[in-house]
mmCIF file of C-alpha atoms and ligand atoms in Angstrom:
data_model
loop_
_atom_site.group_PDB
_atom_site.id
_atom_site.type_symbol
_atom_site.label_atom_id
_atom_site.label_comp_id
_atom_site.label_asym_id
_atom_site.label_seq_id
_atom_site.Cartn_x
_atom_site.Cartn_y
_atom_site.Cartn_z
ATOM 1 C CA UNK A 22 29.402 1.339 -20.530
ATOM 2 C CA UNK A 23 32.054 3.272 -18.656
ATOM 3 C CA UNK A 24 32.057 2.760 -14.948
ATOM 4 C CA UNK A 25 33.528 5.572 -12.961
ATOM 5 C CA UNK A 26 35.678 4.307 -10.108
ATOM 6 C CA UNK A 27 35.317 6.492 -7.054
ATOM 7 C CA UNK A 28 37.647 5.986 -4.122
ATOM 8 C CA UNK A 29 36.071 5.221 -0.747
ATOM 9 C CA UNK A 30 37.405 8.514 0.629
ATOM 10 C CA UNK A 31 35.658 10.405 -2.142
ATOM 11 C CA UNK A 32 32.461 8.372 -1.603
ATOM 12 C CA UNK A 33 32.449 9.254 2.081
ATOM 13 C CA UNK A 34 32.583 12.900 1.107
ATOM 14 C CA UNK A 35 29.543 12.543 -1.170
ATOM 15 C CA UNK A 36 27.045 11.163 1.350
ATOM 16 C CA UNK A 37 26.600 8.534 4.033
ATOM 17 C CA UNK A 38 24.916 5.253 3.025
ATOM 18 C CA UNK A 39 22.625 5.077 6.047
ATOM 19 C CA UNK A 40 20.484 8.188 6.000
ATOM 20 C CA UNK A 41 20.098 8.196 2.213
ATOM 21 C CA UNK A 42 16.721 8.612 0.579
ATOM 22 C CA UNK A 43 13.998 7.087 2.692
ATOM 23 C CA UNK A 44 16.210 5.085 5.066
ATOM 24 C CA UNK A 45 14.379 5.173 8.354
ATOM 25 C CA UNK A 46 15.996 2.784 10.769
ATOM 26 C CA UNK A 47 15.569 -0.124 8.347
ATOM 27 C CA UNK A 48 17.039 -3.341 9.719
ATOM 28 C CA UNK A 49 18.245 -4.849 6.462
ATOM 29 C CA UNK A 50 18.198 -4.187 2.725
ATOM 30 C CA UNK A 51 18.932 -7.077 0.376
ATOM 31 C CA UNK A 52 19.915 -6.524 -3.245
ATOM 32 C CA UNK A 53 19.179 -9.576 -5.375
ATOM 33 C CA UNK A 54 20.918 -9.972 -8.701
ATOM 34 C CA UNK A 55 20.839 -12.915 -11.115
ATOM 35 C CA UNK A 56 22.238 -12.489 -14.567
ATOM 36 C CA UNK A 57 20.835 -15.743 -15.981
ATOM 37 C CA UNK A 58 17.185 -14.924 -15.309
ATOM 38 C CA UNK A 59 17.602 -11.127 -15.480
ATOM 39 C CA UNK A 60 16.328 -10.790 -11.907
ATOM 40 C CA UNK A 61 17.067 -7.517 -10.197
ATOM 41 C CA UNK A 62 15.178 -7.129 -6.959
ATOM 42 C CA UNK A 63 15.463 -5.342 -3.633
ATOM 43 C CA UNK A 64 14.023 -6.710 -0.402
ATOM 44 C CA UNK A 65 13.530 -4.132 2.335
ATOM 45 C CA UNK A 66 13.192 -5.308 5.920
ATOM 46 C CA UNK A 67 12.166 -2.346 7.995
ATOM 47 C CA UNK A 68 11.343 -4.013 11.304
ATOM 48 C CA UNK A 69 11.010 -7.463 12.833
ATOM 49 C CA UNK A 70 10.129 -6.276 16.353
ATOM 50 C CA UNK A 71 6.522 -7.522 16.274
ATOM 51 C CA UNK A 72 7.222 -10.561 14.087
ATOM 52 C CA UNK A 73 8.549 -11.571 10.667
ATOM 53 C CA UNK A 74 8.605 -8.756 8.128
ATOM 54 C CA UNK A 75 5.649 -9.477 5.872
ATOM 55 C CA UNK A 76 4.848 -7.480 2.759
ATOM 56 C CA UNK A 77 4.124 -7.926 -0.909
ATOM 57 C CA UNK A 78 6.385 -7.960 -3.919
ATOM 58 C CA UNK A 79 5.877 -5.240 -6.513
ATOM 59 C CA UNK A 80 7.124 -5.589 -10.072
ATOM 60 C CA UNK A 81 7.420 -2.221 -11.743
ATOM 61 C CA UNK A 82 9.365 -0.631 -14.554
ATOM 62 C CA UNK A 83 11.079 2.036 -12.442
ATOM 63 C CA UNK A 84 12.610 5.001 -14.232
ATOM 64 C CA UNK A 85 15.821 4.585 -12.203
ATOM 65 C CA UNK A 86 17.255 2.100 -9.707
ATOM 66 C CA UNK A 87 17.143 4.862 -7.089
ATOM 67 C CA UNK A 88 13.381 5.081 -7.602
ATOM 68 C CA UNK A 89 13.115 1.354 -6.937
ATOM 69 C CA UNK A 90 15.184 1.642 -3.762
ATOM 70 C CA UNK A 91 13.195 4.620 -2.583
ATOM 71 C CA UNK A 92 9.939 2.747 -3.207
ATOM 72 C CA UNK A 93 10.949 -0.371 -1.303
ATOM 73 C CA UNK A 94 12.208 1.708 1.629
ATOM 74 C CA UNK A 95 8.962 3.669 1.872
ATOM 75 C CA UNK A 96 6.743 0.635 1.334
ATOM 76 C CA UNK A 97 8.506 -1.604 3.853
ATOM 77 C CA UNK A 98 8.342 1.088 6.526
ATOM 78 C CA UNK A 99 4.634 1.503 5.795
ATOM 79 C CA UNK A 100 4.110 -2.228 6.370
ATOM 80 C CA UNK A 101 5.601 -1.984 9.868
ATOM 81 C CA UNK A 102 3.027 0.591 10.891
ATOM 82 C CA UNK A 103 0.182 -1.101 9.017
ATOM 83 C CA UNK A 104 0.624 -4.373 10.890
ATOM 84 C CA UNK A 105 1.284 -2.608 14.179
ATOM 85 C CA UNK A 106 -1.916 -0.527 14.105
ATOM 86 C CA UNK A 107 -3.958 -3.509 12.945
ATOM 87 C CA UNK A 108 -2.786 -5.488 15.993
ATOM 88 C CA UNK A 109 -0.972 -8.181 14.005
ATOM 89 C CA UNK A 110 2.208 -9.836 15.208
ATOM 90 C CA UNK A 111 4.134 -8.951 12.091
ATOM 91 C CA UNK A 112 7.000 -6.667 11.243
ATOM 92 C CA UNK A 113 7.328 -4.645 8.075
ATOM 93 C CA UNK A 114 8.941 -5.654 4.815
ATOM 94 C CA UNK A 115 8.432 -5.333 1.104
ATOM 95 C CA UNK A 116 10.183 -6.328 -2.102
ATOM 96 C CA UNK A 117 10.451 -4.753 -5.523
ATOM 97 C CA UNK A 118 11.441 -6.480 -8.747
ATOM 98 C CA UNK A 119 12.747 -4.100 -11.385
ATOM 99 C CA UNK A 120 11.113 -4.653 -14.765
ATOM 100 C CA UNK A 121 7.896 -4.797 -16.705
ATOM 101 C CA UNK A 122 5.583 -7.439 -15.247
ATOM 102 C CA UNK A 123 3.802 -7.862 -18.578
ATOM 103 C CA UNK A 124 6.903 -8.581 -20.670
ATOM 104 C CA UNK A 125 9.765 -9.501 -18.321
ATOM 105 C CA UNK A 126 8.194 -11.760 -15.728
ATOM 106 C CA UNK A 127 9.161 -15.375 -16.365
ATOM 107 C CA UNK A 128 8.718 -18.507 -14.200
ATOM 108 C CA UNK A 129 12.536 -18.757 -13.916
ATOM 109 C CA UNK A 130 12.786 -15.194 -12.652
ATOM 110 C CA UNK A 131 10.042 -15.759 -10.065
ATOM 111 C CA UNK A 132 11.672 -18.993 -8.856
ATOM 112 C CA UNK A 133 15.030 -17.253 -8.471
ATOM 113 C CA UNK A 134 13.312 -14.496 -6.525
ATOM 114 C CA UNK A 135 11.750 -17.188 -4.307
ATOM 115 C CA UNK A 136 15.217 -18.601 -3.620
ATOM 116 C CA UNK A 137 16.400 -15.183 -2.435
ATOM 117 C CA UNK A 138 13.361 -14.921 -0.146
ATOM 118 C CA UNK A 139 14.144 -18.406 1.183
ATOM 119 C CA UNK A 140 17.755 -17.460 1.911
ATOM 120 C CA UNK A 141 16.478 -15.022 4.565
ATOM 121 C CA UNK A 142 15.162 -17.936 6.622
ATOM 122 C CA UNK A 143 11.708 -16.505 7.309
ATOM 123 C CA UNK A 144 12.796 -13.061 8.415
ATOM 124 C CA UNK A 145 10.951 -11.760 5.360
ATOM 125 C CA UNK A 146 7.683 -13.310 4.130
ATOM 126 C CA UNK A 147 6.454 -12.249 0.729
ATOM 127 C CA UNK A 148 2.995 -11.793 -0.809
ATOM 128 C CA UNK A 149 1.346 -10.245 -3.833
ATOM 129 C CA UNK A 150 1.476 -6.564 -4.806
ATOM 130 C CA UNK A 151 1.246 -4.572 -8.031
ATOM 131 C CA UNK A 152 2.407 -6.654 -11.006
ATOM 132 C CA UNK A 153 2.008 -9.962 -9.123
ATOM 133 C CA UNK A 154 -0.730 -12.588 -9.163
ATOM 134 C CA UNK A 155 -1.827 -15.425 -6.917
ATOM 135 C CA UNK A 156 -0.352 -17.813 -9.506
ATOM 136 C CA UNK A 157 3.049 -16.119 -9.061
ATOM 137 C CA UNK A 158 2.839 -16.718 -5.316
ATOM 138 C CA UNK A 159 1.945 -20.373 -5.935
ATOM 139 C CA UNK A 160 5.106 -20.663 -8.005
ATOM 140 C CA UNK A 161 7.263 -19.018 -5.328
ATOM 141 C CA UNK A 162 5.723 -21.473 -2.835
ATOM 142 C CA UNK A 163 7.440 -24.340 -4.672
ATOM 143 C CA UNK A 164 10.840 -23.057 -3.517
ATOM 144 C CA UNK A 165 10.048 -21.479 -0.154
ATOM 145 C CA UNK A 166 7.413 -21.692 2.590
ATOM 146 C CA UNK A 167 7.968 -17.966 3.300
ATOM 147 C CA UNK A 168 5.194 -16.781 1.028
ATOM 148 C CA UNK A 169 1.525 -15.944 1.584
ATOM 149 C CA UNK A 170 -1.364 -15.073 -0.712
ATOM 150 C CA UNK A 171 -1.317 -18.476 -2.354
ATOM 151 C CA UNK A 172 -4.480 -19.906 -3.923
ATOM 152 C CA UNK A 173 -7.277 -21.362 -1.871
ATOM 153 C CA UNK A 174 -6.987 -24.776 -3.511
ATOM 154 C CA UNK A 175 -3.362 -24.875 -2.305
ATOM 155 C CA UNK A 176 -4.369 -24.047 1.264
ATOM 156 C CA UNK A 177 -3.987 -20.288 1.029
ATOM 157 C CA UNK A 178 -6.389 -17.425 1.702
ATOM 158 C CA UNK A 179 -6.523 -16.479 -1.977
ATOM 159 C CA UNK A 180 -6.512 -13.069 -3.626
ATOM 160 C CA UNK A 181 -6.305 -10.385 -0.890
ATOM 161 C CA UNK A 182 -7.630 -7.556 -3.085
ATOM 162 C CA UNK A 183 -11.385 -7.941 -2.397
ATOM 163 C CA UNK A 184 -10.704 -7.845 1.351
ATOM 164 C CA UNK A 185 -8.441 -4.825 0.932
ATOM 165 C CA UNK A 186 -11.250 -3.097 -0.956
ATOM 166 C CA UNK A 187 -13.726 -3.980 1.801
ATOM 167 C CA UNK A 188 -11.397 -2.472 4.427
ATOM 168 C CA UNK A 189 -10.990 0.700 2.360
ATOM 169 C CA UNK A 190 -14.780 0.875 2.078
ATOM 170 C CA UNK A 191 -15.029 0.567 5.890
ATOM 171 C CA UNK A 192 -12.436 3.312 6.381
ATOM 172 C CA UNK A 193 -14.223 5.529 3.862
ATOM 173 C CA UNK A 194 -17.554 5.050 5.614
ATOM 174 C CA UNK A 195 -15.971 5.919 8.952
ATOM 175 C CA UNK A 196 -14.462 9.077 7.438
ATOM 176 C CA UNK A 197 -17.929 9.968 6.074
ATOM 177 C CA UNK A 198 -19.471 9.410 9.512
ATOM 178 C CA UNK A 199 -16.866 11.710 11.033
ATOM 179 C CA UNK A 200 -17.313 14.368 8.311
ATOM 180 C CA UNK A 201 -21.034 14.306 7.588
ATOM 181 C CA UNK A 202 -22.454 12.638 10.712
ATOM 182 C CA UNK A 203 -23.661 9.684 8.601
ATOM 183 C CA UNK A 204 -21.736 6.860 6.990
ATOM 184 C CA UNK A 205 -24.221 6.395 4.162
ATOM 185 C CA UNK A 206 -22.421 7.020 0.869
ATOM 186 C CA UNK A 207 -25.527 7.222 -1.300
ATOM 187 C CA UNK A 208 -25.267 10.161 -3.741
ATOM 188 C CA UNK A 209 -21.736 11.027 -2.644
ATOM 189 C CA UNK A 210 -19.469 11.763 -5.597
ATOM 190 C CA UNK A 211 -16.502 9.397 -5.305
ATOM 191 C CA UNK A 212 -13.539 9.465 -7.698
ATOM 192 C CA UNK A 213 -11.738 6.108 -7.810
ATOM 193 C CA UNK A 214 -8.295 6.550 -9.357
ATOM 194 C CA UNK A 215 -6.953 3.183 -10.512
ATOM 195 C CA UNK A 216 -9.464 0.424 -11.134
ATOM 196 C CA UNK A 217 -7.205 -2.588 -10.803
ATOM 197 C CA UNK A 218 -7.834 -5.487 -8.434
ATOM 198 C CA UNK A 219 -8.685 -3.307 -5.448
ATOM 199 C CA UNK A 220 -10.202 -0.353 -7.301
ATOM 200 C CA UNK A 221 -12.760 -2.471 -9.106
ATOM 201 C CA UNK A 222 -13.887 -4.242 -5.933
ATOM 202 C CA UNK A 223 -14.228 -0.853 -4.256
ATOM 203 C CA UNK A 224 -16.363 0.398 -7.169
ATOM 204 C CA UNK A 225 -18.670 -2.562 -6.577
ATOM 205 C CA UNK A 226 -19.201 -1.686 -2.887
ATOM 206 C CA UNK A 227 -19.743 1.964 -3.739
ATOM 207 C CA UNK A 228 -22.264 1.360 -6.506
ATOM 208 C CA UNK A 229 -24.148 -1.119 -4.298
ATOM 209 C CA UNK A 230 -24.580 1.723 -1.831
ATOM 210 C CA UNK A 231 -25.719 4.205 -4.478
ATOM 211 C CA UNK A 232 -22.635 6.440 -4.573
ATOM 212 C CA UNK A 233 -21.985 8.447 -7.745
ATOM 213 C CA UNK A 234 -18.743 6.877 -8.894
ATOM 214 C CA UNK A 235 -16.305 8.345 -11.397
ATOM 215 C CA UNK A 236 -13.383 6.159 -12.474
ATOM 216 C CA UNK A 237 -9.974 6.947 -13.914
ATOM 217 C CA UNK A 238 -7.167 4.696 -15.096
ATOM 218 C CA UNK A 239 -4.335 4.716 -17.613
ATOM 219 C CA UNK A 240 -5.870 1.665 -19.288
ATOM 220 C CA UNK A 241 -8.792 2.509 -21.621
ATOM 221 C CA UNK A 242 -9.676 -1.168 -21.793
ATOM 222 C CA UNK A 243 -10.088 -1.407 -18.024
ATOM 223 C CA UNK A 244 -12.110 1.793 -17.938
ATOM 224 C CA UNK A 245 -14.607 0.521 -20.470
ATOM 225 C CA UNK A 246 -14.811 -2.892 -18.831
ATOM 226 C CA UNK A 247 -15.553 -1.465 -15.374
ATOM 227 C CA UNK A 248 -17.926 1.205 -16.746
ATOM 228 C CA UNK A 249 -19.989 -1.408 -18.543
ATOM 229 C CA UNK A 250 -20.077 -3.721 -15.544
ATOM 230 C CA UNK A 251 -21.095 -1.182 -12.877
ATOM 231 C CA UNK A 252 -22.611 1.642 -14.982
ATOM 232 C CA UNK A 253 -20.241 4.281 -13.632
ATOM 233 C CA UNK A 254 -18.810 7.372 -15.326
ATOM 234 C CA UNK A 255 -15.344 7.530 -16.857
ATOM 235 C CA UNK A 256 -13.328 10.650 -16.045
ATOM 236 C CA UNK A 257 -12.401 12.179 -19.390
ATOM 237 C CA UNK A 258 -10.593 15.303 -18.132
ATOM 238 C CA UNK A 259 -6.869 15.721 -17.595
ATOM 239 C CA UNK A 260 -6.696 16.961 -14.013
ATOM 240 C CA UNK A 261 -8.787 14.905 -11.645
ATOM 241 C CA UNK A 262 -7.376 16.668 -8.592
ATOM 242 C CA UNK A 263 -9.110 19.953 -9.395
ATOM 243 C CA UNK A 264 -12.548 18.374 -9.883
ATOM 244 C CA UNK A 265 -15.431 18.922 -7.483
ATOM 245 C CA UNK A 266 -16.032 15.705 -5.530
ATOM 246 C CA UNK A 267 -16.895 14.470 -2.073
ATOM 247 C CA UNK A 268 -14.358 11.675 -1.823
ATOM 248 C CA UNK A 269 -11.062 11.034 -3.572
ATOM 249 C CA UNK A 270 -10.026 7.357 -3.506
ATOM 250 C CA UNK A 271 -6.432 6.873 -4.717
ATOM 251 C CA UNK A 272 -6.164 3.211 -5.728
ATOM 252 C CA UNK A 273 -3.265 3.315 -8.192
ATOM 253 C CA UNK A 274 0.212 4.265 -7.034
ATOM 254 C CA UNK A 275 1.477 6.388 -4.137
ATOM 255 C CA UNK A 276 2.475 10.038 -3.643
ATOM 256 C CA UNK A 277 -0.471 11.486 -5.575
ATOM 257 C CA UNK A 278 -0.940 14.020 -2.793
ATOM 258 C CA UNK A 279 2.063 16.207 -3.360
ATOM 259 C CA UNK A 280 3.179 19.821 -3.762
ATOM 260 C CA UNK A 281 1.512 20.051 -7.163
ATOM 261 C CA UNK A 282 -1.864 18.510 -6.374
ATOM 262 C CA UNK A 283 -2.558 19.366 -2.757
ATOM 263 C CA UNK A 284 -3.677 22.968 -3.244
ATOM 264 C CA UNK A 285 -6.008 21.987 -6.069
ATOM 265 C CA UNK A 286 -7.886 19.312 -4.131
ATOM 266 C CA UNK A 287 -11.579 19.988 -3.591
ATOM 267 C CA UNK A 288 -12.468 16.634 -2.053
ATOM 268 C CA UNK A 289 -13.705 16.627 1.536
ATOM 269 C CA UNK A 290 -12.355 13.155 2.237
ATOM 270 C CA UNK A 291 -9.370 11.163 1.006
ATOM 271 C CA UNK A 292 -9.732 7.415 1.474
ATOM 272 C CA UNK A 293 -8.117 4.909 -0.841
ATOM 273 C CA UNK A 294 -6.024 1.778 -1.160
ATOM 274 C CA UNK A 295 -2.724 3.099 -2.512
ATOM 275 C CA UNK A 296 0.265 2.928 -0.200
ATOM 276 C CA UNK A 297 2.113 6.124 0.744
ATOM 277 C CA UNK A 298 -0.477 8.512 -0.645
ATOM 278 C CA UNK A 299 1.161 11.562 0.935
ATOM 279 C CA UNK A 300 4.443 12.395 -0.806
ATOM 280 C CA UNK A 301 5.564 13.924 2.493
ATOM 281 C CA UNK A 302 3.639 12.615 5.488
ATOM 282 C CA UNK A 303 4.369 15.565 7.759
ATOM 283 C CA UNK A 304 4.062 18.518 5.389
ATOM 284 C CA UNK A 305 1.174 17.241 3.309
ATOM 285 C CA UNK A 306 -0.625 15.830 6.346
ATOM 286 C CA UNK A 307 -0.575 19.303 7.912
ATOM 287 C CA UNK A 308 -1.767 21.053 4.745
ATOM 288 C CA UNK A 309 -4.704 18.656 4.433
ATOM 289 C CA UNK A 310 -5.611 19.384 8.039
ATOM 290 C CA UNK A 311 -5.433 23.142 7.440
ATOM 291 C CA UNK A 312 -7.602 22.761 4.349
ATOM 292 C CA UNK A 313 -10.146 20.785 6.372
ATOM 293 C CA UNK A 314 -9.765 17.674 4.218
ATOM 294 C CA UNK A 315 -10.315 14.497 6.231
ATOM 295 C CA UNK A 316 -7.603 11.990 5.452
ATOM 296 C CA UNK A 317 -8.163 8.338 6.377
ATOM 297 C CA UNK A 318 -4.550 7.116 6.798
ATOM 298 C CA UNK A 319 -3.652 4.722 3.972
ATOM 299 C CA UNK A 320 -1.744 2.214 6.091
ATOM 300 C CA UNK A 321 -4.737 1.907 8.406
ATOM 301 C CA UNK A 322 -7.561 1.484 5.907
ATOM 302 C CA UNK A 323 -5.758 -0.666 3.329
ATOM 303 C CA UNK A 324 -4.839 -3.337 5.913
ATOM 304 C CA UNK A 325 -7.482 -5.818 4.693
ATOM 305 C CA UNK A 326 -4.940 -7.516 2.445
ATOM 306 C CA UNK A 327 -2.486 -8.155 5.246
ATOM 307 C CA UNK A 328 -5.296 -9.348 7.511
ATOM 308 C CA UNK A 329 -6.188 -11.821 4.767
ATOM 309 C CA UNK A 330 -2.682 -13.199 4.307
ATOM 310 C CA UNK A 331 -2.009 -13.240 8.068
ATOM 311 C CA UNK A 332 -4.847 -15.793 8.276
ATOM 312 C CA UNK A 333 -2.576 -18.221 6.431
ATOM 313 C CA UNK A 334 0.070 -17.926 9.141
ATOM 314 C CA UNK A 335 -2.297 -17.941 12.116
ATOM 315 C CA UNK A 336 -4.857 -20.367 10.700
ATOM 316 C CA UNK A 337 -7.925 -18.265 11.254
ATOM 317 C CA UNK A 338 -10.899 -18.439 8.909
ATOM 318 C CA UNK A 339 -13.091 -16.217 6.784
ATOM 319 C CA UNK A 340 -15.266 -14.996 9.659
ATOM 320 C CA UNK A 341 -12.289 -13.695 11.612
ATOM 321 C CA UNK A 342 -10.868 -12.060 8.464
ATOM 322 C CA UNK A 343 -14.144 -10.173 7.985
ATOM 323 C CA UNK A 344 -14.359 -9.240 11.685
ATOM 324 C CA UNK A 345 -10.831 -7.835 11.746
ATOM 325 C CA UNK A 346 -11.418 -5.958 8.475
ATOM 326 C CA UNK A 347 -14.690 -4.444 9.688
ATOM 327 C CA UNK A 348 -12.855 -3.214 12.757
ATOM 328 C CA UNK A 349 -11.033 -0.767 10.448
ATOM 329 C CA UNK A 350 -14.238 1.311 10.699
ATOM 330 C CA UNK A 351 -13.872 1.710 14.490
ATOM 331 C CA UNK A 352 -10.143 2.322 14.386
ATOM 332 C CA UNK A 353 -10.539 5.001 11.696
ATOM 333 C CA UNK A 354 -13.176 6.832 13.735
ATOM 334 C CA UNK A 355 -10.968 6.584 16.832
ATOM 335 C CA UNK A 356 -7.942 7.948 14.949
ATOM 336 C CA UNK A 357 -9.854 10.867 13.430
ATOM 337 C CA UNK A 358 -11.247 11.873 16.844
ATOM 338 C CA UNK A 359 -7.855 11.488 18.493
ATOM 339 C CA UNK A 360 -6.262 13.700 15.823
ATOM 340 C CA UNK A 361 -8.886 16.365 16.417
ATOM 341 C CA UNK A 362 -8.574 16.224 20.213
ATOM 342 C CA UNK A 363 -4.789 16.383 20.132
ATOM 343 C CA UNK A 364 -4.641 18.877 17.278
ATOM 344 C CA UNK A 365 -2.394 16.631 15.213
ATOM 345 C CA UNK A 366 -2.764 15.103 11.755
ATOM 346 C CA UNK A 367 -4.646 11.835 11.321
ATOM 347 C CA UNK A 368 -1.471 10.296 9.947
ATOM 348 C CA UNK A 369 0.405 11.308 13.083
ATOM 349 C CA UNK A 370 -2.356 9.976 15.351
ATOM 350 C CA UNK A 371 -2.282 6.575 13.609
ATOM 351 C CA UNK A 372 1.489 6.525 13.544
ATOM 352 C CA UNK A 373 1.769 7.234 17.289
ATOM 353 C CA UNK A 374 -0.524 4.341 18.233
ATOM 354 C CA UNK A 375 1.447 1.976 15.991
ATOM 355 C CA UNK A 376 4.786 3.206 17.330
ATOM 356 C CA UNK A 377 3.602 2.791 20.945
ATOM 357 C CA UNK A 378 2.790 -0.871 20.235
ATOM 358 C CA UNK A 379 6.249 -1.425 18.740
ATOM 359 C CA UNK A 380 7.992 0.353 21.635
ATOM 360 C CA UNK A 381 5.974 -1.691 24.139
ATOM 361 C CA UNK A 382 7.102 -4.948 22.524
ATOM 362 C CA UNK A 383 10.721 -3.798 22.518
ATOM 363 C CA UNK A 384 10.533 -3.230 26.276
ATOM 364 C CA UNK A 385 9.105 -6.720 26.832
ATOM 365 C CA UNK A 386 11.991 -8.327 24.936
HETATM 366 P P1 LIG B 418 -3.388 -3.271 -9.695
HETATM 367 O O1 LIG B 418 -2.078 -3.330 -10.364
HETATM 368 O O2 LIG B 418 -4.357 -4.400 -9.853
HETATM 369 O O3 LIG B 418 -4.169 -1.940 -10.147
HETATM 370 C C1 LIG B 418 -3.586 -0.690 -10.273
HETATM 371 C C2 LIG B 418 -4.406 0.055 -11.330
HETATM 372 O O4 LIG B 418 -3.960 1.417 -11.357
HETATM 373 C C3 LIG B 418 -4.231 -0.493 -12.749
HETATM 374 O O5 LIG B 418 -5.498 -0.673 -13.362
HETATM 375 C C4 LIG B 418 -3.400 0.572 -13.444
HETATM 376 O O6 LIG B 418 -3.668 0.674 -14.839
HETATM 377 C C5 LIG B 418 -3.843 1.811 -12.703
HETATM 378 N N1 LIG B 418 -2.924 2.951 -12.771
HETATM 379 C C6 LIG B 418 -1.572 2.953 -12.730
HETATM 380 N N2 LIG B 418 -1.101 4.210 -12.802
HETATM 381 C C7 LIG B 418 -2.189 5.018 -12.872
HETATM 382 C C8 LIG B 418 -2.370 6.414 -12.943
HETATM 383 N N3 LIG B 418 -1.320 7.238 -12.982
HETATM 384 N N4 LIG B 418 -3.625 6.899 -12.970
HETATM 385 C C9 LIG B 418 -4.703 6.077 -12.960
HETATM 386 N N5 LIG B 418 -4.578 4.737 -12.876
HETATM 387 C C10 LIG B 418 -3.357 4.211 -12.840
HETATM 388 O O7 LIG B 418 -3.087 -2.991 -8.151
HETATM 389 P P2 LIG B 418 -4.039 -3.260 -6.896
HETATM 390 O O8 LIG B 418 -3.717 -4.598 -6.348
HETATM 391 O O9 LIG B 418 -5.437 -2.923 -7.242
HETATM 392 O O10 LIG B 418 -3.472 -2.186 -5.854
HETATM 393 C C11 LIG B 418 -3.760 -0.812 -5.989
HETATM 394 C C12 LIG B 418 -3.013 -0.027 -4.927
HETATM 395 O O11 LIG B 418 -3.409 -0.475 -3.634
HETATM 396 C C13 LIG B 418 -1.481 -0.187 -4.980
HETATM 397 O O12 LIG B 418 -0.891 1.030 -4.591
HETATM 398 C C14 LIG B 418 -1.200 -1.239 -3.922
HETATM 399 O O13 LIG B 418 0.093 -1.119 -3.389
HETATM 400 C C15 LIG B 418 -2.251 -0.891 -2.900
HETATM 401 N N6 LIG B 418 -2.615 -2.019 -2.054
HETATM 402 C C16 LIG B 418 -3.091 -3.170 -2.609
HETATM 403 C C17 LIG B 418 -3.424 -4.239 -1.781
HETATM 404 C C18 LIG B 418 -3.989 -5.522 -2.353
HETATM 405 O O14 LIG B 418 -4.509 -6.334 -1.586
HETATM 406 N N7 LIG B 418 -3.938 -5.727 -3.652
HETATM 407 C C19 LIG B 418 -3.291 -4.127 -0.385
HETATM 408 C C20 LIG B 418 -2.828 -2.921 0.150
HETATM 409 C C21 LIG B 418 -2.495 -1.877 -0.695
#
């Protein structure tokens, strides 16, 4: 491999470091590299104003390293606002490990990652995200206390996904109440895109309520498994976005609402678990508003998982986890009404409340 040496003067001409990609006043970015285990990870600490930066670790086979950096920057920022609007005393952080979780994740790699987390002294606390399991968090726990989402038999709150799904269900019901005047989802056509840990649990809530659920996933095996379990329909087409539906629930990866898809969308409501659903919060938020599509902000309605892991730090129990998660219903309704009254997007309305809480804490300090 030939490495091109660029002088610092030339580099300065190319672009500034701060202000690249999705940098948005991030406090600290940590690049973790370990040749022996093959670990390449990036920890993004967006804010520690409200508390330690807590957020999951995602292992993903990114097309480029820039994609990985961009993802961790966007995700960690999202965590700041998620915890702020949920009323938790946590900042925002996230980590990404570059690689294929199915073939490249080894115990040695996870332990090395845990050592990097530990070196930050609690400023960043990790948890599970895509490509991670509760067992991985248990392993990380052997080298650092700065990890949540560990198994219940080890004193943790367990897998956060069912609670995340319950929160998304609450947010979806609130969006239905706002849109249709009733939060009953019976007979509503709901497309769930991505039937992983969260998606499947959401399908269960929806089918229990009598919604007409259509599922999509890149894994045929998962599709058949979930179809057989809940008697739902598999989407067999090749452009879900253009399909007639009441509710679109993105539960796979982010940025599915983008320049290509947004004008095709026929859904009346968007409510799902994926982080960063809008490729561009401002532009796409406005277009959704103009199209009359009600968008339940992702960072608000997918907060069940962080509520669940926060219980491990604050020592509250199951009842309080459920109470806080059910409150997502009220907050979503409040945000949607506020957006309408102020003629702003729902994303903006949620963002402003979160930012006000952060600014208030800064003043107290
Ligand atoms: P997961 O890895 O268990 O499931 C993701 C599913 O999406 C998989 O079944 C995968 O095959 C599928 N998928 C991937 N690309 C797809 C595509 N292009 N089209 C259709 N399906 C696709 O992840 P999860 O834990 O269920 O999380 C889902 C989303 O919710 C992620 O964006 C995650 O960041 C977010 N989220 C999860 C939690 C949680 O508690 N797990 C909390 C907050 C947010």
